[in-house]
């Protein structure tokens, strides 16, 4: 059977093997970071992989005995709650299984696939393709499954009258400051007559479109419909304040006609809470009151009493109000593919959003691991690409100087990603001495899964540390500005 060990083997022989003495699991996948190296390199997969193929060193393990005696810490629970075997233990079991032959591999793999909830609805399909057309076809299918989000375009229309917070929202959700290049002008009160597109800095295919105002002399409803092609958008956020206008209501009718999803968004909740506090009304009662006022207005205007989704948020602080619910609404309305692309750009806007990004990345691991286990070439490229995606999605690839202060587990640099890949290679011990003639697919599958699950958990922790630090730094600079 073909397997990626050929690639890993090439990689191992090309690198001098890092002594294994300190690779305990307390600090995670890699226990130490090389402080002297330039950690600010821009990561380039091709470059790194080129550097991997430079040959030197040939330190190998001495004996089978050494392999079996190697330190391991017994069974371990993966983030999905499943019991995962340590590689050495798996290896020993597999060694036994190679003595009795590899015929059980296919059966064990089938069991493994069927019980893996991470594969979701595709498990039957994958098995069918594997059995009918072999591992190559299964790899193509899985590759498409994990890569398709890259082709997704998400267009979110942001509509509403002037000063309701559209531009501020478009900046905040993209983690763009009002002074940054590509930011939407906040508070200028200039009504735009064209659709203005704002692309996400992390993924240019996530596009927020600031729609022109409607129902004015310069932009009649008819002109609006000519200019704005409603079918071009995945979702519509209609910003309102304090309640929807008749023009907003008219827009919802147009959207219903063409079966486009929309919701009302009411920003500035922070201001409402502040103002109500001054009047002696408890903060926790404010959202319910605002919501009731909006529902009353909607019901008065609309002859058809339909449920409408309303989200109360603060563009100045996404922790306040319904931002998480708004994200769940987006998840429910977008295809899974599009939501992946959307979620991979979310983590930088707050700790609550990190979880969304994390979940979507975690959902990929089973498909990825199975693909790698069946893959017979390009494994290192896939692994590097996945690691790169984690760093990028968690915003950990743009750290410049500050990370040194944060003591992150996996500080970003091209060299460091090479070290992570080295560690993955070390998860296949004994290969150089051919203690095990061949790794079976189940071992590979479990090992890849465990590696990516652990790395993802640790990078999520790094992301939380970084976001907490960024928020603290921002608050400090605001305080300093206020004092001046
Ligand atoms: N406190 C607070 N202020 C907000 C919030 N959202 C927007 N603002 C402020 O409200 C003002 C108007 O916001 P914009 O985002 O420019 O409004 P807009 O809907 O884009 O307005 P036009 O471009 O004129 O259509 C700005 O001064 C913002 O700083 C919010 O959630 N909280
Ligand atoms: Mg604006």
XYZ file of C-alpha atoms and ligand atoms in Angstrom:
517
model
C 0.000 0.000 0.000
C 1.219 3.499 -0.783
C 1.609 5.811 2.106
C 3.141 9.159 2.974
C 6.039 7.618 4.819
C 8.066 7.907 1.616
C 7.821 11.678 1.965
C 8.377 11.598 5.677
C 11.315 9.288 5.160
C 12.848 11.710 2.662
C 12.300 14.506 5.124
C 13.806 12.605 8.031
C 16.906 11.642 6.061
C 17.270 15.235 4.920
C 17.312 16.596 8.452
C 19.463 15.744 11.397
C 17.002 14.289 13.862
C 16.396 16.483 16.882
C 17.348 14.561 20.053
C 14.222 13.235 21.627
C 15.177 13.687 25.291
C 12.953 16.635 26.042
C 9.895 16.013 23.945
C 7.533 15.626 26.820
C 3.964 16.725 26.337
C 3.843 19.295 29.110
C 4.652 22.220 26.874
C 2.835 20.833 23.923
C 3.997 19.716 20.520
C 7.298 21.525 20.667
C 8.740 22.277 24.044
C 11.051 25.119 23.206
C 11.244 27.915 20.700
C 14.490 29.013 19.151
C 14.832 32.523 20.456
C 17.816 33.489 18.370
C 16.119 32.949 15.097
C 14.365 35.674 13.198
C 10.787 34.929 14.129
C 9.244 37.608 11.954
C 9.759 35.926 8.578
C 6.831 35.819 6.311
C 5.805 32.206 6.022
C 6.204 30.780 2.610
C 5.332 27.124 2.240
C 7.326 26.581 -0.932
C 10.398 28.248 0.524
C 10.227 26.171 3.663
C 9.757 22.940 1.804
C 12.700 23.792 -0.401
C 14.818 24.266 2.673
C 13.647 20.914 4.022
C 15.171 19.085 1.073
C 18.711 20.291 1.873
C 20.480 17.113 2.909
C 22.774 16.575 5.877
C 22.725 14.530 9.091
C 21.994 10.892 9.514
C 21.393 10.293 13.204
C 19.195 7.260 13.550
C 17.792 5.246 16.402
C 19.945 2.408 17.608
C 17.631 -0.514 18.045
C 14.116 -1.807 18.249
C 14.600 -1.939 21.970
C 15.191 1.773 22.136
C 12.042 2.292 20.187
C 9.935 0.173 22.482
C 11.469 1.730 25.602
C 10.879 5.227 24.378
C 9.127 7.468 26.843
C 5.389 7.573 26.460
C 2.640 8.701 28.704
C -0.083 6.163 28.035
C -3.533 6.801 26.643
C -4.567 10.326 26.133
C -7.873 11.990 25.365
C -8.151 13.986 22.151
C -10.111 17.233 22.031
C -13.020 15.312 20.518
C -13.158 13.218 23.682
C -11.956 10.067 22.023
C -9.207 7.876 23.503
C -6.092 8.216 21.402
C -3.131 5.903 21.684
C 0.350 7.259 22.052
C 2.376 6.562 18.895
C 4.709 4.054 20.501
C 1.860 2.039 21.852
C 0.145 2.139 18.519
C 3.402 1.140 16.948
C 3.851 -1.858 19.199
C 0.304 -3.001 18.521
C 0.807 -2.492 14.840
C 4.083 -4.389 15.008
C 2.099 -7.281 16.322
C -0.467 -6.784 13.609
C 2.220 -6.863 10.930
C 3.276 -10.262 12.229
C -0.192 -11.590 11.657
C -0.430 -9.730 8.352
C -1.911 -6.475 7.185
C -5.197 -7.873 5.983
C -7.032 -6.443 8.974
C -5.986 -2.900 8.021
C -8.900 -2.247 5.674
C -11.441 -3.585 8.161
C -9.992 -1.640 11.080
C -9.933 1.492 8.970
C -13.551 1.045 7.981
C -14.516 0.732 11.671
C -12.443 3.776 12.472
C -14.108 5.828 9.730
C -17.604 4.736 10.694
C -17.164 5.697 14.335
C -15.465 9.041 13.634
C -18.056 11.751 14.192
C -15.602 14.262 12.773
C -16.246 12.887 9.278
C -19.908 13.836 9.592
C -22.109 13.050 6.632
C -19.307 12.173 4.213
C -18.148 8.908 5.811
C -20.349 6.593 3.679
C -19.439 8.465 0.537
C -15.708 8.277 1.319
C -15.886 4.572 2.010
C -17.859 3.988 -1.146
C -15.305 5.876 -3.259
C -12.418 4.102 -1.539
C -13.903 0.666 -2.140
C -15.035 1.354 -5.687
C -12.107 3.393 -7.026
C -9.253 3.063 -4.529
C -7.306 5.451 -2.297
C -6.352 7.893 -5.065
C -9.985 8.738 -5.774
C -10.727 8.926 -2.056
C -7.831 11.366 -1.646
C -9.174 13.561 -4.498
C -12.607 13.573 -2.895
C -11.263 14.464 0.550
C -8.913 17.069 -0.868
C -11.830 18.768 -2.557
C -13.766 18.537 0.676
C -11.111 20.318 2.729
C -10.071 22.823 0.050
C -13.345 23.981 -1.483
C -13.836 26.817 0.974
C -10.955 28.586 -0.794
C -13.186 29.141 -3.826
C -16.079 30.504 -1.791
C -17.153 34.121 -2.119
C -19.361 35.661 0.553
C -21.121 38.930 -0.205
C -22.908 40.565 2.689
C -25.014 43.619 1.916
C -25.166 46.286 4.611
C -28.141 48.581 4.144
C -29.927 51.252 6.154
C -30.380 54.987 6.517
C -27.580 57.416 7.388
C -25.718 57.310 10.734
C -27.084 53.949 11.891
C -23.581 52.460 12.172
C -23.077 50.649 8.830
C -19.517 51.845 8.196
C -18.479 51.343 11.806
C -19.759 47.771 11.643
C -17.995 47.068 8.336
C -14.728 48.211 9.886
C -15.204 46.449 13.208
C -16.096 43.050 11.790
C -13.019 43.171 9.553
C -10.838 44.278 12.485
C -9.923 47.398 10.543
C -9.358 50.742 12.301
C -11.090 53.814 10.941
C -7.666 55.238 10.050
C -6.426 52.098 8.233
C -6.191 51.835 4.492
C -9.355 50.317 3.051
C -11.495 51.419 5.998
C -15.033 52.740 5.543
C -15.481 56.401 6.521
C -17.222 56.582 9.853
C -19.484 59.460 10.840
C -19.054 61.551 7.711
C -22.788 61.528 6.996
C -22.180 61.473 3.241
C -24.800 59.367 1.562
C -23.229 57.147 -1.045
C -24.928 56.693 -4.420
C -22.999 53.583 -5.384
C -22.398 50.174 -3.834
C -19.083 50.335 -1.998
C -17.251 47.089 -1.474
C -15.016 46.404 1.510
C -13.023 43.220 1.362
C -11.728 41.381 4.385
C -7.962 41.857 4.756
C -7.523 38.157 5.546
C -9.634 36.861 2.679
C -10.501 39.137 -0.220
C -13.487 36.962 -1.074
C -15.335 37.943 2.087
C -16.945 41.167 0.925
C -19.086 43.635 2.849
C -21.073 45.911 0.558
C -22.233 49.295 1.804
C -25.460 49.908 -0.126
C -26.668 53.369 -1.114
C -29.504 54.862 0.902
C -32.952 54.309 -0.607
C -36.191 56.225 -0.822
C -34.547 59.640 -1.232
C -34.882 62.132 -4.083
C -31.384 61.280 -5.328
C -31.953 57.524 -4.921
C -35.568 56.578 -5.454
C -36.676 53.009 -4.745
C -36.769 52.340 -8.502
C -33.228 53.666 -8.957
C -32.067 51.575 -6.013
C -33.398 48.362 -7.536
C -31.694 49.177 -10.818
C -28.381 49.826 -9.125
C -28.379 47.065 -6.515
C -28.801 43.564 -7.899
C -30.414 41.841 -4.939
C -29.511 38.391 -6.216
C -25.791 39.201 -6.039
C -25.757 38.946 -2.241
C -25.764 36.037 0.184
C -27.272 37.969 3.074
C -28.668 41.397 3.886
C -28.096 43.204 7.167
C -30.541 46.087 7.414
C -29.282 48.529 10.027
C -32.024 50.385 11.867
C -32.197 53.053 14.554
C -34.350 53.409 16.530
C -36.857 51.349 14.478
C -37.141 50.298 10.802
C -38.304 53.036 8.432
C -40.969 52.506 5.775
C -38.145 52.264 3.255
C -36.493 49.496 5.302
C -39.799 47.721 5.367
C -40.113 48.117 1.591
C -36.648 46.576 1.178
C -37.636 43.530 3.249
C -40.602 43.006 0.926
C -38.319 43.094 -2.123
C -35.994 40.591 -0.439
C -38.809 38.220 0.427
C -39.947 38.292 -3.198
C -36.537 37.080 -4.365
C -36.105 34.767 -1.356
C -33.053 36.509 0.016
C -32.212 36.151 3.703
C -32.052 39.261 5.815
C -32.070 40.467 9.388
C -32.374 43.773 11.199
C -29.322 44.984 13.075
C -29.619 47.683 15.695
C -26.180 49.055 16.664
C -25.160 51.470 19.467
C -26.468 49.244 22.268
C -23.591 50.505 24.433
C -24.982 54.040 24.163
C -28.507 52.887 25.017
C -27.254 51.096 28.109
C -25.291 54.145 29.184
C -28.257 56.471 28.664
C -30.739 54.178 30.392
C -28.440 53.825 33.365
C -28.539 57.593 33.721
C -32.339 57.343 33.867
C -32.139 54.642 36.514
C -33.169 51.712 34.284
C -31.197 48.503 34.825
C -28.843 47.588 31.977
C -30.261 44.082 31.676
C -33.724 45.443 30.874
C -32.553 47.659 28.028
C -32.309 45.040 25.228
C -35.821 43.699 25.897
C -37.242 47.201 25.795
C -35.504 48.069 22.520
C -36.588 44.785 21.004
C -40.236 45.348 21.981
C -40.216 48.822 20.420
C -38.821 47.405 17.175
C -41.340 44.536 17.027
C -44.209 46.981 17.610
C -42.990 49.183 14.768
C -42.550 46.226 12.413
C -45.989 44.862 13.207
C -47.613 48.243 12.702
C -46.063 48.576 9.265
C -46.340 45.082 7.899
C -49.681 43.603 6.911
C -48.109 40.130 7.171
C -46.960 39.375 10.698
C -43.833 37.355 10.092
C -41.013 36.548 12.418
C -38.077 38.760 11.789
C -34.557 38.322 13.138
C -33.331 41.316 15.111
C -29.860 41.617 16.587
C -28.847 44.319 19.021
C -25.116 44.981 18.991
C -22.448 47.501 19.826
C -19.948 48.193 17.086
C -17.648 49.529 19.765
C -17.737 46.359 21.807
C -18.887 43.051 20.314
C -19.060 41.530 23.790
C -22.222 43.521 24.439
C -25.469 42.223 22.959
C -26.227 39.718 20.230
C -23.034 39.495 18.197
C -22.673 35.766 18.883
C -26.294 35.217 17.858
C -25.685 37.222 14.706
C -22.786 34.896 13.856
C -25.026 31.861 14.475
C -27.616 33.434 12.160
C -24.933 33.791 9.484
C -23.913 30.162 10.029
C -27.510 29.028 9.595
C -28.043 31.009 6.403
C -24.762 30.460 4.562
C -23.679 27.173 3.027
C -21.149 25.249 5.123
C -18.479 26.034 2.573
C -19.110 29.758 2.681
C -19.346 29.780 6.442
C -15.934 28.104 6.682
C -14.413 30.924 4.624
C -16.248 33.459 6.801
C -15.300 31.792 10.111
C -11.605 31.551 9.253
C -11.551 35.373 9.318
C -13.330 35.876 12.632
C -10.945 35.175 15.476
C -9.330 38.608 15.667
C -12.529 40.422 16.641
C -12.834 38.972 20.111
C -12.370 35.996 22.372
C -15.932 34.770 21.745
C -15.213 34.527 18.042
C -12.064 32.449 18.531
C -14.303 29.525 19.451
C -16.183 29.803 16.135
C -12.945 29.755 14.151
C -11.624 26.892 16.298
C -14.747 24.748 15.778
C -14.621 25.131 12.017
C -10.928 24.280 11.904
C -11.508 21.291 14.154
C -14.265 20.034 11.848
C -11.672 19.615 9.103
C -9.257 17.412 10.996
C -10.809 13.983 10.371
C -11.111 14.553 6.620
C -7.610 15.952 6.472
C -6.109 13.090 8.507
C -7.816 10.473 6.365
C -6.646 12.194 3.216
C -3.060 12.293 4.508
C -3.226 8.655 5.562
C -4.202 7.593 2.041
C -2.029 10.109 0.264
C 1.112 8.882 -1.448
C 2.742 12.195 -2.299
C 2.693 15.856 -1.307
C 1.993 15.056 2.345
C 4.391 17.671 3.692
C 2.840 20.331 1.475
C -0.615 19.506 2.795
C 0.629 19.545 6.396
C 2.426 22.858 5.965
C -0.661 24.314 4.265
C -2.876 23.235 7.156
C -0.519 24.630 9.785
C -0.376 27.846 7.780
C -4.188 27.999 7.760
C -4.279 27.675 11.572
C -1.768 30.484 12.028
C -3.552 32.689 9.510
C -7.046 32.034 10.878
C -5.965 32.772 14.427
C -4.124 35.896 13.281
C -0.918 34.512 14.728
C 1.052 34.962 11.513
C 1.084 38.743 11.692
C 2.721 39.084 15.095
C 5.698 41.358 14.873
C 7.614 42.255 18.038
C 5.157 41.801 20.838
C 4.989 38.023 20.837
C 8.272 37.795 22.741
C 6.532 39.333 25.719
C 3.649 36.910 25.540
C 5.509 33.632 25.882
C 3.373 31.987 23.222
C 3.644 28.232 22.794
C 4.121 28.419 19.060
C 5.516 31.803 18.034
C 5.250 32.166 14.291
C 8.149 31.946 11.880
C 8.910 29.930 8.773
C 11.658 28.032 10.592
C 9.360 27.271 13.464
C 6.791 25.690 11.169
C 9.608 23.487 9.893
C 10.206 22.447 13.501
C 6.526 21.532 13.850
C 6.777 19.366 10.760
C 9.886 17.735 12.218
C 7.844 16.895 15.267
C 5.155 15.321 13.141
C 7.832 13.195 11.466
C 9.020 12.079 14.891
C 5.542 10.674 15.468
C 6.499 7.895 13.078
C 9.446 6.430 14.989
C 11.462 3.527 13.761
C 10.861 4.119 10.123
C 14.558 4.573 9.337
C 15.469 1.222 10.812
C 12.401 -0.329 9.216
C 11.377 -1.799 12.546
C 7.915 -1.756 11.115
C 7.950 -2.656 7.439
C 5.027 -0.452 6.695
C 2.751 1.816 8.686
C -0.815 0.900 8.119
C -3.408 3.499 7.292
C -5.092 3.346 10.681
C -1.857 4.279 12.459
C -1.261 7.149 10.072
C -4.848 8.349 10.398
C -4.719 8.381 14.205
C -1.308 9.980 14.308
C -2.239 12.820 11.948
C -5.459 13.400 13.840
C -3.720 13.586 17.172
C -1.030 15.910 15.841
C -3.456 18.413 14.312
C -5.882 18.284 17.240
C -3.119 19.077 19.690
C -1.606 21.798 17.540
C -5.007 23.421 17.031
C -5.724 23.420 20.776
C -2.375 24.984 21.521
C -2.674 27.630 18.818
C -6.139 28.498 20.106
C -4.581 29.145 23.525
C -1.954 31.334 21.865
C -4.687 33.225 20.042
C -6.573 33.857 23.336
C -3.358 35.138 24.910
C -2.721 37.417 21.970
C -6.263 38.835 21.831
C -6.271 39.502 25.592
C -2.969 41.315 25.199
C -4.205 43.339 22.190
C -7.332 44.429 24.051
C -5.309 45.443 27.090
C -2.906 47.412 24.914
C -5.772 49.194 23.134
C -7.429 50.133 26.440
C -4.137 51.467 27.768
C -3.549 53.610 24.699
C -7.138 54.956 24.881
C -6.599 55.831 28.553
C -3.351 57.598 27.707
C -5.082 59.532 24.900
C -7.867 60.598 27.279
C -5.333 61.845 29.828
C -3.581 64.028 27.239
N -21.133 54.233 20.733
C -21.355 53.761 19.508
N -21.225 54.569 18.427
C -21.440 54.056 17.212
C -21.787 52.697 17.027
N -21.932 52.490 15.701
C -21.655 53.642 15.086
N -21.382 54.606 15.986
C -21.079 56.021 15.701
O -22.175 56.535 14.968
C -21.725 57.455 13.975
C -22.276 57.052 12.619
O -21.752 55.787 12.289
P -21.458 55.345 10.767
O -20.889 53.987 10.855
O -20.668 56.353 10.053
O -22.906 55.315 10.179
P -23.368 54.964 8.685
O -24.581 54.144 8.792
O -22.231 54.408 7.932
O -23.740 56.383 8.110
P -23.699 56.881 6.552
O -22.352 56.521 6.018
O -23.919 58.331 6.669
O -24.813 56.202 5.858
C -20.212 57.446 14.036
O -19.799 58.571 14.779
C -19.868 56.192 14.806
O -18.690 56.312 15.577
C -21.928 51.862 18.190
O -22.265 50.688 18.147
N -21.703 52.449 19.392
Mg -21.175 54.996 6.227
